[in-house]
Short mmCIF file of C-alpha atoms in Angstrom, two decimals:
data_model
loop_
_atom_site.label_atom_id
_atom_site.label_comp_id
_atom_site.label_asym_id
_atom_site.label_seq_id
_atom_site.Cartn_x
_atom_site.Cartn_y
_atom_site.Cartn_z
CA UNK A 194 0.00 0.00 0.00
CA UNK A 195 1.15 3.71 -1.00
CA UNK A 196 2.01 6.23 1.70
CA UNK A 197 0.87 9.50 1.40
CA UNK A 198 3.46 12.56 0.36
CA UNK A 199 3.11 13.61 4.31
CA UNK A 200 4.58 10.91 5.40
CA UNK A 201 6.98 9.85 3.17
CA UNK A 202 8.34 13.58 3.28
CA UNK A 203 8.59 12.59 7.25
CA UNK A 204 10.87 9.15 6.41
CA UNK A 205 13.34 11.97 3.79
CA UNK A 206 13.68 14.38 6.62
CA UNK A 207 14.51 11.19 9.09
CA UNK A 208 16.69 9.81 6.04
CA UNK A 209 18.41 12.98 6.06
CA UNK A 210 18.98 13.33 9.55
CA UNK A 211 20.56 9.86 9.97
CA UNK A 212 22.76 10.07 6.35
CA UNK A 213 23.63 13.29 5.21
CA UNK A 214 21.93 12.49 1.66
CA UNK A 215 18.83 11.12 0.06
CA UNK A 216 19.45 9.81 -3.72
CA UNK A 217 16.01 9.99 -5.89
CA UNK A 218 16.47 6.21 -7.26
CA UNK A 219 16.40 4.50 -3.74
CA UNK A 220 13.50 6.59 -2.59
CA UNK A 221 11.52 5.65 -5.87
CA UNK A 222 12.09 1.76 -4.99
CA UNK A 223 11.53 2.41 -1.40
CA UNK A 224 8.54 4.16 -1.63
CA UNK A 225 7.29 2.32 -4.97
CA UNK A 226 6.48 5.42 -6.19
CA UNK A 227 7.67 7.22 -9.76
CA UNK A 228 11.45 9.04 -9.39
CA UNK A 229 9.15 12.28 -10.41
CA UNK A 230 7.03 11.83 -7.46
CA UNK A 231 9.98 11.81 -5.38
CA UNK A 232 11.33 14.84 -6.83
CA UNK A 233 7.96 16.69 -6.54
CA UNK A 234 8.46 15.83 -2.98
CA UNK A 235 11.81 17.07 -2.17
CA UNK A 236 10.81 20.14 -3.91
CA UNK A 237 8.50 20.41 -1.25
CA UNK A 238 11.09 20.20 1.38
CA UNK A 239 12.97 22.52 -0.11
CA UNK A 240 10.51 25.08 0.06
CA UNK A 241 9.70 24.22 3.55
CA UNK A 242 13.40 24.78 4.25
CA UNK A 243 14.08 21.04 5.06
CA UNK A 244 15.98 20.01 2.65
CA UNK A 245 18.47 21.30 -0.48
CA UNK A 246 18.25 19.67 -3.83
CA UNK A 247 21.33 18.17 -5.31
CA UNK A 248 21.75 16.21 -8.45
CA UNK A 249 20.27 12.92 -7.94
CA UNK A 250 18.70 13.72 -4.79
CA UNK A 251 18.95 15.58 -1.70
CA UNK A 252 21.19 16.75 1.53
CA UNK A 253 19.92 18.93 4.76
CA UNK A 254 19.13 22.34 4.40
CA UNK A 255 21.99 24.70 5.69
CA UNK A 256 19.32 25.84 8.09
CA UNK A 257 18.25 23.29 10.27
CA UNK A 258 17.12 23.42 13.65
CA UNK A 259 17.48 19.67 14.14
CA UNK A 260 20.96 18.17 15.36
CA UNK A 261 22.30 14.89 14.08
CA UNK A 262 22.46 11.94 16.85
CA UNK A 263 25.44 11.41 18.97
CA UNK A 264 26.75 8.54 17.28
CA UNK A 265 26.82 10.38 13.99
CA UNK A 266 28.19 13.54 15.02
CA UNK A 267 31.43 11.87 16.43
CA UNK A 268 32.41 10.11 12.84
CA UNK A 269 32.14 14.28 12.18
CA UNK A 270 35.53 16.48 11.91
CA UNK A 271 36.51 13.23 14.22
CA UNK A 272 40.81 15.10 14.58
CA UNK A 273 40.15 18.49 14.77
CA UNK A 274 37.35 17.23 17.56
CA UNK A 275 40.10 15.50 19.28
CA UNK A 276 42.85 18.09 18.89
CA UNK A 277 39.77 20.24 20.49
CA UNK A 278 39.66 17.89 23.20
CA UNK A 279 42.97 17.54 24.16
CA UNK A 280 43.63 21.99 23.77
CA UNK A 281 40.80 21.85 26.46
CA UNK A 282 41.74 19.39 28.84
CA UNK A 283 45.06 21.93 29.08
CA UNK A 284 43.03 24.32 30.37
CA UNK A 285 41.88 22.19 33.39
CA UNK A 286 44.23 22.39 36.46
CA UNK A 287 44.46 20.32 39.70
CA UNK A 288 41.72 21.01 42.29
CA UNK A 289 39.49 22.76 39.64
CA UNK A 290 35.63 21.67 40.25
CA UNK A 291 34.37 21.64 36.15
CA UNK A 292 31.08 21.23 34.35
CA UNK A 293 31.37 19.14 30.91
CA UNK A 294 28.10 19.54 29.18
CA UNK A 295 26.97 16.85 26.28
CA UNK A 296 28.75 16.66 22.90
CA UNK A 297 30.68 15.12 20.78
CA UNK A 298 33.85 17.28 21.14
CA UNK A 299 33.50 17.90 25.08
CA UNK A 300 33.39 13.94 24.93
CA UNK A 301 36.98 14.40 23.70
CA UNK A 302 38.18 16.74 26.45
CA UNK A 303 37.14 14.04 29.10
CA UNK A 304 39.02 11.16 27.13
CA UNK A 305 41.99 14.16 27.76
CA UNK A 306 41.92 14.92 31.19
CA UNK A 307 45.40 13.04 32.76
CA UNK A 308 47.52 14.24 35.34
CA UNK A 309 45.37 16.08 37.06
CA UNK A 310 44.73 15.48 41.28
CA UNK A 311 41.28 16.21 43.02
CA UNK A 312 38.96 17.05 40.19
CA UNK A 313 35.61 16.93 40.66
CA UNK A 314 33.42 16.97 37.84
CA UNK A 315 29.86 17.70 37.15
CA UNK A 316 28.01 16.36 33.35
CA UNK A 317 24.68 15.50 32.17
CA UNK A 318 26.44 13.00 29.39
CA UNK A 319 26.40 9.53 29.55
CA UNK A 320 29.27 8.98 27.07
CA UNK A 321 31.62 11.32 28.92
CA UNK A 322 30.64 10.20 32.57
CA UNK A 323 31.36 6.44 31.43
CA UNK A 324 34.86 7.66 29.79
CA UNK A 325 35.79 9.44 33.27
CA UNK A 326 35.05 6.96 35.38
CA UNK A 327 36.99 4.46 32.93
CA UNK A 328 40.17 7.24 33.78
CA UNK A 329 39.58 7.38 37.32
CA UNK A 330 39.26 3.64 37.66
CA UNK A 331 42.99 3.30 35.56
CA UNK A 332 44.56 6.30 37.58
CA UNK A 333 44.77 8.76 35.03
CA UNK A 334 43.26 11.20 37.59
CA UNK A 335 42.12 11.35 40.46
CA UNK A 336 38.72 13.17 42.22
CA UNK A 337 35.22 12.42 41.80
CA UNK A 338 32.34 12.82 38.84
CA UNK A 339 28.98 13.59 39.74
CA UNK A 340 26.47 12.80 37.37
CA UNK A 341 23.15 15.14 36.79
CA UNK A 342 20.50 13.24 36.49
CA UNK A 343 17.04 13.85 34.74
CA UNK A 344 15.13 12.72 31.73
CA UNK A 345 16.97 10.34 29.70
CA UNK A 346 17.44 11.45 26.31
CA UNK A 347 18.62 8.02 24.39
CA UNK A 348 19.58 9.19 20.95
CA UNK A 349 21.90 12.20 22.20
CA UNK A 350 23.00 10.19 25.45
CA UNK A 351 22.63 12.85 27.74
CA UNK A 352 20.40 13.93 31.09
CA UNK A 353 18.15 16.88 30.98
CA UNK A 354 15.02 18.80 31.85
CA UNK A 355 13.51 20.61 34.81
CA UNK A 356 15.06 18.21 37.56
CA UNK A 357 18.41 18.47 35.93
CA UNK A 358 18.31 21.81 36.08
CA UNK A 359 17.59 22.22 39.49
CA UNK A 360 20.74 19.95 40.17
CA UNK A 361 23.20 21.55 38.62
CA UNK A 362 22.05 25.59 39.61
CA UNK A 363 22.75 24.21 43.27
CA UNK A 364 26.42 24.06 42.33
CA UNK A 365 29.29 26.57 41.77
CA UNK A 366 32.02 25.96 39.45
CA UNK A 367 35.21 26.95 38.35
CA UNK A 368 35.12 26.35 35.03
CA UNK A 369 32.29 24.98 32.45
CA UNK A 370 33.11 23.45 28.90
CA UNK A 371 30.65 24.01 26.31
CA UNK A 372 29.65 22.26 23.49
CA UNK A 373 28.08 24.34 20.74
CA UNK A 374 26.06 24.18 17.26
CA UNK A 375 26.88 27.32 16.37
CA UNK A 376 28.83 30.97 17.43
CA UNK A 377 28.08 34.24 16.00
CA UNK A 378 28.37 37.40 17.24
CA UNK A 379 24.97 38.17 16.98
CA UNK A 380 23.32 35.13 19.23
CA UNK A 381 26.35 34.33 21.00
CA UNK A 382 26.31 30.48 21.22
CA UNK A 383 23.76 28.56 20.61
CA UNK A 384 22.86 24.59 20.07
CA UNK A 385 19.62 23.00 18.97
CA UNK A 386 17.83 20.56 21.51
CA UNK A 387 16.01 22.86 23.77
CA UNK A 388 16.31 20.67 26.79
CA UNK A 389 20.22 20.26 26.31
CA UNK A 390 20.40 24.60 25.93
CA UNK A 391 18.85 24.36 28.90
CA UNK A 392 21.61 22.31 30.86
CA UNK A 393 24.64 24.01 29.03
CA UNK A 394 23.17 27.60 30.13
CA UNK A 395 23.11 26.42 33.72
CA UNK A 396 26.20 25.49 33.74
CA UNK A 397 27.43 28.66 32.42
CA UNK A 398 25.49 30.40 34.76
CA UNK A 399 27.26 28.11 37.73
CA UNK A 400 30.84 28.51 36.23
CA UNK A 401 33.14 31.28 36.86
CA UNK A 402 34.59 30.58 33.26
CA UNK A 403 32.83 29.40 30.45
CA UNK A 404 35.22 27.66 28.06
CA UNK A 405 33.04 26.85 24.61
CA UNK A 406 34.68 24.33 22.22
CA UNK A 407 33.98 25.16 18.50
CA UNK A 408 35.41 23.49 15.43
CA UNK A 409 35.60 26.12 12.72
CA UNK A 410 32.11 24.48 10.81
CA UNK A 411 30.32 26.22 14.00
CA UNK A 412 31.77 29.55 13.34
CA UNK A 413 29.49 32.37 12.11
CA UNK A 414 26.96 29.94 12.21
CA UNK A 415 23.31 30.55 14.56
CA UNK A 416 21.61 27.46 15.79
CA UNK A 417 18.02 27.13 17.17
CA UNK A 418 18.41 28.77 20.59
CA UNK A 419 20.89 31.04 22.12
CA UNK A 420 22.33 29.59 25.53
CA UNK A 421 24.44 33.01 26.64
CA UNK A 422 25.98 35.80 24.68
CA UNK A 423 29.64 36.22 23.84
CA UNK A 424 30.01 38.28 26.54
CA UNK A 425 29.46 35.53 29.34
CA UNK A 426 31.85 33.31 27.40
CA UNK A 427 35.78 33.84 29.03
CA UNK A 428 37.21 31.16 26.44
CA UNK A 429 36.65 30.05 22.76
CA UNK A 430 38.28 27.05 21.73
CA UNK A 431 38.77 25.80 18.24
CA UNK A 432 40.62 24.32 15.46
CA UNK A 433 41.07 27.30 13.74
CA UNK A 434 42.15 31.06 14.60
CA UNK A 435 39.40 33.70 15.29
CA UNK A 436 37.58 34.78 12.18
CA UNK A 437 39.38 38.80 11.23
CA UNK A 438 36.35 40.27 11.61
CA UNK A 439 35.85 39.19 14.70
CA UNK A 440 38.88 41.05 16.19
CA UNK A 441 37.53 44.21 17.58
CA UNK A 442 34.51 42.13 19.06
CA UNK A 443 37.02 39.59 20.85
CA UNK A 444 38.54 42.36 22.37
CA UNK A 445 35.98 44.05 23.37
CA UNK A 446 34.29 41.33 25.47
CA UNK A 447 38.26 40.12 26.81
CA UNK A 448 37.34 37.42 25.48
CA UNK A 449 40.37 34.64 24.81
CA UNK A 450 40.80 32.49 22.05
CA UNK A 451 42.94 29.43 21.89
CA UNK A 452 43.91 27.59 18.53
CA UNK A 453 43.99 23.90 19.00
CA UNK A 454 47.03 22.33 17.19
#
């Protein structure tokens, strides 16, 4: 039985979500439907702003306000991620009490943290709780991790919402590291799950310094909603040195940038 153009416009956006790409002739044999009919629908999309037409099919529009899951996102800009990670984990210091929010390159910062004596560390991920406590358990560290909990949020592995919240606004920090979708100097930075926004503005709000990690496809870029403006942030981390016209801004806000290398 046929699906309706509703629905199978639903199973492209999912498609595109997951992949990166939809190609016209697998849709057509998927849906059992003519290769025009699939074209009339991603001409839909497009005009909806959910898609972009490409020869022979389809990729995500450039302005989404959907993230890809967790598990895709980490095959993404996988070394500069880790170089990230590791420029990050510099900037923690024995004693410090930090906040690690959920992400794919804030995952890499925990794999980093070594050497370090009496940390204590507060996330909401799953992924970079589990990687700690594998580094505290094999004496790369030493110091405690206290996990946030809240609503479990399977596909981005991370713990959220109005308990969460509560949690982590009891607690003062020295430092928070931020995972973004995007940094402008408009909107500040800003990420796309609501909840997750949420938890990463908390944890700015607990942290004495907010440390964001950015590889350079987040720059000039605005995601769905704003967690704090530039001029809460104390450090930008990234890949890639500050965009020119940035300088004067940058300045203006003290606000440090550190080229991972």
């Amino acid at each position: 039985m046929s699906i309706s153009s509703e629905e199978r416009k639903r199973v492209i956006v999912d498609q595109l979500k997951l992949d990166g790409r939809v190609k016209v002739p697998e849709l057509s044999q998927r849906f059992a439907v003519s290769e025009e009919t699939v074209r009339r629908d991603l001409l839909l999309l497009e005009r909806e702003g959910l898609a972009k037409r490409v020869y022979g099919g389809a990729v995500p529009s450039k302005q989404t306000n959907y993230e890809p899951p967790y598990l895709q996102r980490q095959k993404e800009k996988a070394q500069e991620k880790e170089r990230i990670g590791r420029a990050a984990a510099a900037l923690v210091s024995s004693g410090d009490t930090i906040a690690i929010d959920v992400g794919t390159t804030t995952l890499e910062l925990a794999k980093a943290i070594a050497g370090r004596e009496r940390l204590t560390v507060l996330t909401n991920s799953l992924a970079v709780a589990y990687h700690l406590m594998e580094s505290l358990n094999g004496g790369r560290f030493t110091g405690k991790i206290i996990v946030i909990g809240g609503e479990l949020n399977p596909e981005q592995q991370s713990m959220s919402g109005t308990m969460a919240e509560r949690t982590i606004s009891q607690f003062r920090v020295d430092k928070a590291f931020i995972s973004v979708g995007g940094v402008s100097p408009n909107r500040g930075i800003s990420d796309y799950d609501l909840a997750e926004t949420g938890m990463s503005r908390r944890m700015a709000e607990a942290a004495g310094q907010t440390i964001v990690l950015a590889d350079d496809s987040k720059l000039n870029k605005e995601a769905f909603v704003e967690i704090v403006p530039l001029r809460s942030v104390h450090t930008i981390v990234s890949n890639v040195a500050a965009p020119r016209e940035w300088t004067q801004l940058l300045r203006a806000h003290r606000l440090q940038w550190t080229v991972a290398h």
